PDB file of C-alpha atoms in Angstrom:
ATOM      1  CA  MET R  29       7.583  -5.164  15.906  1.00 52.00           C
ATOM      2  CA  THR R  30      10.411  -3.522  17.835  1.00 60.00           C
ATOM      3  CA  ASP R  31      11.763  -2.053  14.592  1.00 88.00           C
ATOM      4  CA  VAL R  32       8.454  -0.228  14.072  1.00 85.00           C
ATOM      5  CA  ALA R  33       8.414   0.920  17.689  1.00 88.00           C
ATOM      6  CA  GLU R  34      11.991   2.158  17.348  1.00 88.00           C
ATOM      7  CA  ARG R  35      11.188   4.013  14.124  1.00 85.00           C
ATOM      8  CA  LEU R  36       8.191   5.667  15.751  1.00 86.00           C
ATOM      9  CA  ARG R  37      10.232   6.742  18.777  1.00 90.00           C
ATOM     10  CA  ALA R  38      13.104   7.963  16.580  1.00 89.00           C
ATOM     11  CA  ALA R  39      10.573  10.180  14.790  1.00 87.00           C
ATOM     12  CA  GLY R  40       9.441  11.582  18.147  1.00 89.00           C
ATOM     13  CA  LEU R  41       6.204   9.582  18.145  1.00 88.00           C
ATOM     14  CA  ARG R  42       4.787   7.144  20.658  1.00 90.00           C
ATOM     15  CA  ALA R  43       4.585   3.452  19.794  1.00 89.00           C
ATOM     16  CA  THR R  44       0.887   3.274  20.613  1.00 92.00           C
ATOM     17  CA  ARG R  45      -1.206   0.110  20.683  1.00 93.00           C
ATOM     18  CA  PRO R  46      -3.213   1.171  17.579  1.00 94.00           C
ATOM     19  CA  ARG R  47      -0.083   1.943  15.537  1.00 93.00           C
ATOM     20  CA  LEU R  48       1.547  -1.357  16.441  1.00 93.00           C
ATOM     21  CA  ALA R  49      -1.688  -3.318  15.933  1.00 95.00           C
ATOM     22  CA  VAL R  50      -2.289  -1.793  12.489  1.00 95.00           C
ATOM     23  CA  THR R  51       1.276  -2.567  11.435  1.00 93.00           C
ATOM     24  CA  GLU R  52       0.967  -6.153  12.624  1.00 94.00           C
ATOM     25  CA  ALA R  53      -2.400  -6.541  10.870  1.00 96.00           C
ATOM     26  CA  LEU R  54      -0.952  -5.360   7.554  1.00 94.00           C
ATOM     27  CA  ARG R  55       1.992  -7.745   7.944  1.00 92.00           C
ATOM     28  CA  ALA R  56      -0.344 -10.651   8.698  1.00 94.00           C
ATOM     29  CA  MET R  57      -2.778  -9.821   5.896  1.00 93.00           C
ATOM     30  CA  GLY R  58      -0.130  -9.314   3.216  1.00 90.00           C
ATOM     31  CA  GLY R  59      -0.979  -7.502   0.011  1.00 88.00           C
ATOM     32  CA  HIS R  60      -2.945  -4.293  -0.387  1.00 91.00           C
ATOM     33  CA  HIS R  61      -5.871  -3.387   1.868  1.00 94.00           C
ATOM     34  CA  THR R  62      -8.213  -0.505   2.597  1.00 93.00           C
ATOM     35  CA  ALA R  63      -8.471   1.009   6.053  1.00 95.00           C
ATOM     36  CA  ASP R  64     -11.856  -0.672   6.452  1.00 95.00           C
ATOM     37  CA  GLU R  65     -10.332  -4.073   5.636  1.00 95.00           C
ATOM     38  CA  VAL R  66      -7.602  -3.492   8.226  1.00 96.00           C
ATOM     39  CA  HIS R  67     -10.247  -2.501  10.775  1.00 97.00           C
ATOM     40  CA  ALA R  68     -12.301  -5.633  10.023  1.00 97.00           C
ATOM     41  CA  HIS R  69      -9.204  -7.828  10.354  1.00 97.00           C
ATOM     42  CA  LEU R  70      -8.371  -6.339  13.745  1.00 97.00           C
ATOM     43  CA  VAL R  71     -11.919  -6.805  15.040  1.00 96.00           C
ATOM     44  CA  GLU R  72     -12.039 -10.370  13.705  1.00 96.00           C
ATOM     45  CA  HIS R  73      -8.758 -11.213  15.433  1.00 96.00           C
ATOM     46  CA  GLY R  74      -9.690  -9.820  18.843  1.00 94.00           C
ATOM     47  CA  THR R  75      -8.168  -6.359  18.641  1.00 93.00           C
ATOM     48  CA  PRO R  76     -11.167  -4.067  18.431  1.00 89.00           C
ATOM     49  CA  LEU R  77     -10.057  -0.512  17.732  1.00 93.00           C
ATOM     50  CA  PRO R  78     -12.201   2.443  16.775  1.00 95.00           C
ATOM     51  CA  ARG R  79     -12.250   2.901  13.009  1.00 95.00           C
ATOM     52  CA  THR R  80     -10.867   6.421  13.498  1.00 95.00           C
ATOM     53  CA  SER R  81      -7.835   5.029  15.336  1.00 95.00           C
ATOM     54  CA  VAL R  82      -7.126   2.714  12.404  1.00 96.00           C
ATOM     55  CA  TYR R  83      -7.334   5.605   9.919  1.00 95.00           C
ATOM     56  CA  ASN R  84      -5.144   7.834  12.096  1.00 95.00           C
ATOM     57  CA  ALA R  85      -2.569   5.079  12.565  1.00 95.00           C
ATOM     58  CA  LEU R  86      -2.423   4.430   8.811  1.00 96.00           C
ATOM     59  CA  VAL R  87      -1.851   8.117   8.093  1.00 94.00           C
ATOM     60  CA  THR R  88       0.948   8.350  10.652  1.00 93.00           C
ATOM     61  CA  LEU R  89       2.562   5.080   9.581  1.00 93.00           C
ATOM     62  CA  SER R  90       2.463   6.032   5.895  1.00 90.00           C
ATOM     63  CA  GLU R  91       3.966   9.461   6.606  1.00 88.00           C
ATOM     64  CA  LEU R  92       6.754   7.701   8.500  1.00 87.00           C
ATOM     65  CA  GLY R  93       7.272   5.197   5.671  1.00 83.00           C
ATOM     66  CA  VAL R  94       6.415   2.125   7.744  1.00 85.00           C
ATOM     67  CA  VAL R  95       3.474   1.359   5.470  1.00 89.00           C
ATOM     68  CA  LEU R  96       2.988   2.307   1.849  1.00 87.00           C
ATOM     69  CA  ARG R  97      -0.175   4.119   0.799  1.00 88.00           C
ATOM     70  CA  ALA R  98      -1.198   3.698  -2.818  1.00 84.00           C
ATOM     71  CA  ASP R  99      -3.883   5.733  -4.493  1.00 78.00           C
ATOM     72  CA  VAL R 100      -4.855   3.173  -7.132  1.00 80.00           C
ATOM     73  CA  GLY R 101      -7.778   5.060  -8.627  1.00 77.00           C
ATOM     74  CA  PRO R 102     -11.451   5.401  -7.800  1.00 77.00           C
ATOM     75  CA  GLY R 103     -12.381   4.176  -4.359  1.00 78.00           C
ATOM     76  CA  ALA R 104     -10.416   3.958  -1.176  1.00 80.00           C
ATOM     77  CA  ALA R 105      -6.650   4.136  -0.987  1.00 86.00           C
ATOM     78  CA  VAL R 106      -4.916   0.868  -0.183  1.00 90.00           C
ATOM     79  CA  TYR R 107      -2.138   0.279   2.319  1.00 93.00           C
ATOM     80  CA  GLU R 108       0.501  -2.389   2.693  1.00 91.00           C
ATOM     81  CA  PHE R 109       3.412  -3.179   4.943  1.00 88.00           C
ATOM     82  CA  ALA R 110       6.384  -2.490   2.697  1.00 78.00           C
ATOM     83  CA  GLU R 111      10.101  -2.951   3.217  1.00 75.00           C
ATOM     84  CA  THR R 112      11.074  -1.229  -0.039  1.00 77.00           C
ATOM     85  CA  TRP R 113       9.727   1.585  -2.191  1.00 76.00           C
ATOM     86  CA  HIS R 114       7.841   0.299  -5.220  1.00 81.00           C
ATOM     87  CA  HIS R 115       5.016   1.069  -7.613  1.00 83.00           C
ATOM     88  CA  HIS R 116       1.756  -0.683  -8.494  1.00 86.00           C
ATOM     89  CA  PHE R 117      -0.074  -2.311 -11.387  1.00 91.00           C
ATOM     90  CA  VAL R 118      -3.887  -2.253 -11.291  1.00 88.00           C
ATOM     91  CA  CYS R 119      -5.832  -4.680 -13.487  1.00 91.00           C
ATOM     92  CA  ARG R 120      -8.683  -2.902 -15.243  1.00 88.00           C
ATOM     93  CA  ARG R 121     -10.665  -6.145 -15.402  1.00 90.00           C
ATOM     94  CA  CYS R 122     -10.418  -7.767 -11.936  1.00 89.00           C
ATOM     95  CA  GLY R 123      -9.068  -4.840  -9.906  1.00 84.00           C
ATOM     96  CA  ARG R 124      -6.095  -6.787  -8.522  1.00 86.00           C
ATOM     97  CA  VAL R 125      -3.252  -4.585  -7.295  1.00 87.00           C
ATOM     98  CA  SER R 126       0.270  -5.953  -7.814  1.00 86.00           C
ATOM     99  CA  ASP R 127       3.658  -4.620  -6.797  1.00 82.00           C
ATOM    100  CA  VAL R 128       6.029  -3.376  -9.493  1.00 86.00           C
ATOM    101  CA  SER R 129       9.685  -2.918  -8.577  1.00 83.00           C
ATOM    102  CA  CYS R 130      10.981   0.618  -8.727  1.00 80.00           C
ATOM    103  CA  LEU R 131      13.968   0.818 -11.045  1.00 83.00           C
ATOM    104  CA  VAL R 132      15.588   3.431  -8.807  1.00 77.00           C
ATOM    105  CA  GLY R 133      14.534   1.796  -5.533  1.00 73.00           C
ATOM    106  CA  ALA R 134      14.002   4.965  -3.516  1.00 72.00           C
ATOM    107  CA  LYS R 135      11.715   7.953  -3.558  1.00 70.00           C
ATOM    108  CA  PRO R 136      11.398  10.217  -5.334  1.00 75.00           C
ATOM    109  CA  CYS R 137      12.361   8.136  -8.321  1.00 71.00           C
ATOM    110  CA  LEU R 138      11.015  10.615 -10.867  1.00 77.00           C
ATOM    111  CA  THR R 139      11.432  14.325 -11.276  1.00 76.00           C
ATOM    112  CA  ALA R 140       8.764  16.737 -12.370  1.00 75.00           C
ATOM    113  CA  GLY R 141       9.105  18.283 -15.820  1.00 79.00           C
ATOM    114  CA  GLN R 142       8.854  21.733 -14.290  1.00 80.00           C
ATOM    115  CA  ASP R 143       9.737  23.445 -11.036  1.00 83.00           C
ATOM    116  CA  VAL R 144       6.823  22.624  -8.747  1.00 83.00           C
ATOM    117  CA  GLY R 145       8.673  22.791  -5.453  1.00 88.00           C
ATOM    118  CA  ARG R 146      10.456  20.086  -3.483  1.00 85.00           C
ATOM    119  CA  VAL R 147       9.256  16.640  -4.587  1.00 81.00           C
ATOM    120  CA  ASP R 148       9.658  13.925  -1.959  1.00 79.00           C
ATOM    121  CA  GLU R 149       7.554  11.171  -3.549  1.00 75.00           C
ATOM    122  CA  ALA R 150       6.368  10.112  -6.995  1.00 76.00           C
ATOM    123  CA  GLN R 151       3.995   7.175  -7.364  1.00 77.00           C
ATOM    124  CA  VAL R 152       3.597   5.370 -10.640  1.00 81.00           C
ATOM    125  CA  ILE R 153       0.397   3.429 -11.236  1.00 85.00           C
ATOM    126  CA  PHE R 154       0.487   1.036 -14.161  1.00 90.00           C
ATOM    127  CA  ARG R 155      -2.925   0.022 -15.509  1.00 89.00           C
ATOM    128  CA  GLY R 156      -3.876  -2.745 -17.893  1.00 92.00           C
ATOM    129  CA  ILE R 157      -5.016  -6.359 -17.893  1.00 94.00           C
ATOM    130  CA  CYS R 158      -3.202  -8.789 -15.581  1.00 92.00           C
ATOM    131  CA  HIS R 159      -1.789 -12.128 -16.735  1.00 92.00           C
ATOM    132  CA  ASP R 160      -4.563 -14.123 -15.024  1.00 91.00           C
ATOM    133  CA  CYS R 161      -7.301 -12.149 -16.782  1.00 93.00           C
ATOM    134  CA  LEU R 162      -5.461 -12.446 -20.097  1.00 92.00           C
ATOM    135  CA  ARG R 163      -5.305 -16.232 -19.668  1.00 89.00           C
ATOM    136  CA  THR R 164      -8.992 -16.567 -18.829  1.00 87.00           C
ATOM    137  CA  THR R 165     -10.057 -14.499 -21.836  1.00 77.00           C
ATOM    138  CA  GLY R 166      -7.574 -16.034 -24.278  1.00 67.00           C
ATOM    139  CA  THR R 167      -5.946 -12.688 -25.062  1.00 60.00           C
ATOM    140  CA  THR R 168      -2.206 -12.145 -25.435  1.00 57.00           C
ATOM    141  CA  PRO R 169      -0.466  -9.128 -23.871  1.00 55.00           C
ATOM    142  CA  GLY R 170      -0.418  -7.477 -27.302  1.00 54.00           C
ATOM    143  CA  GLY R 171      -4.208  -7.724 -27.482  1.00 55.00           C
ATOM    144  CA  ARG R 172      -4.420 -10.627 -29.958  1.00 53.00           C
ATOM    145  CA  THR R 173      -6.875 -13.440 -29.293  1.00 51.00           C
ATOM    146  CA  THR R 174      -5.315 -16.891 -28.955  1.00 47.00           C
ATOM    147  CA  PRO R 175      -6.906 -19.904 -30.656  1.00 42.00           C
TER     148      PRO R 175
END
């Protein structure tokens, strides 16, 4: 946790209890979670914080790069504790969100096709059917049905 506190202080921010608690919750939960899921986890584990504090902490932590915010489509954005920049795959059938390694490994890893200003981040969202859903339906990645 000291690394997060140090990063916050280096950015001129305070290492507040909500910011540290939200970071620890995301680490403990693993995977991708909405702000409401983070809030519920904190309450369940004896760290009741106002929902607004959780949202504010997530915004600050994502701007700092401590957590990764992914806009994976309709519904709430999801957050995760992330050590490296990466992209996401969203299954159209079950909704599972999976990490996809970034080939460049740092942001921005893509450039815009036109001059739009200074780009500091580009998120790629892959969509399709995950391996688990393909197995349960007997469909191959190419869309063919298996016997």
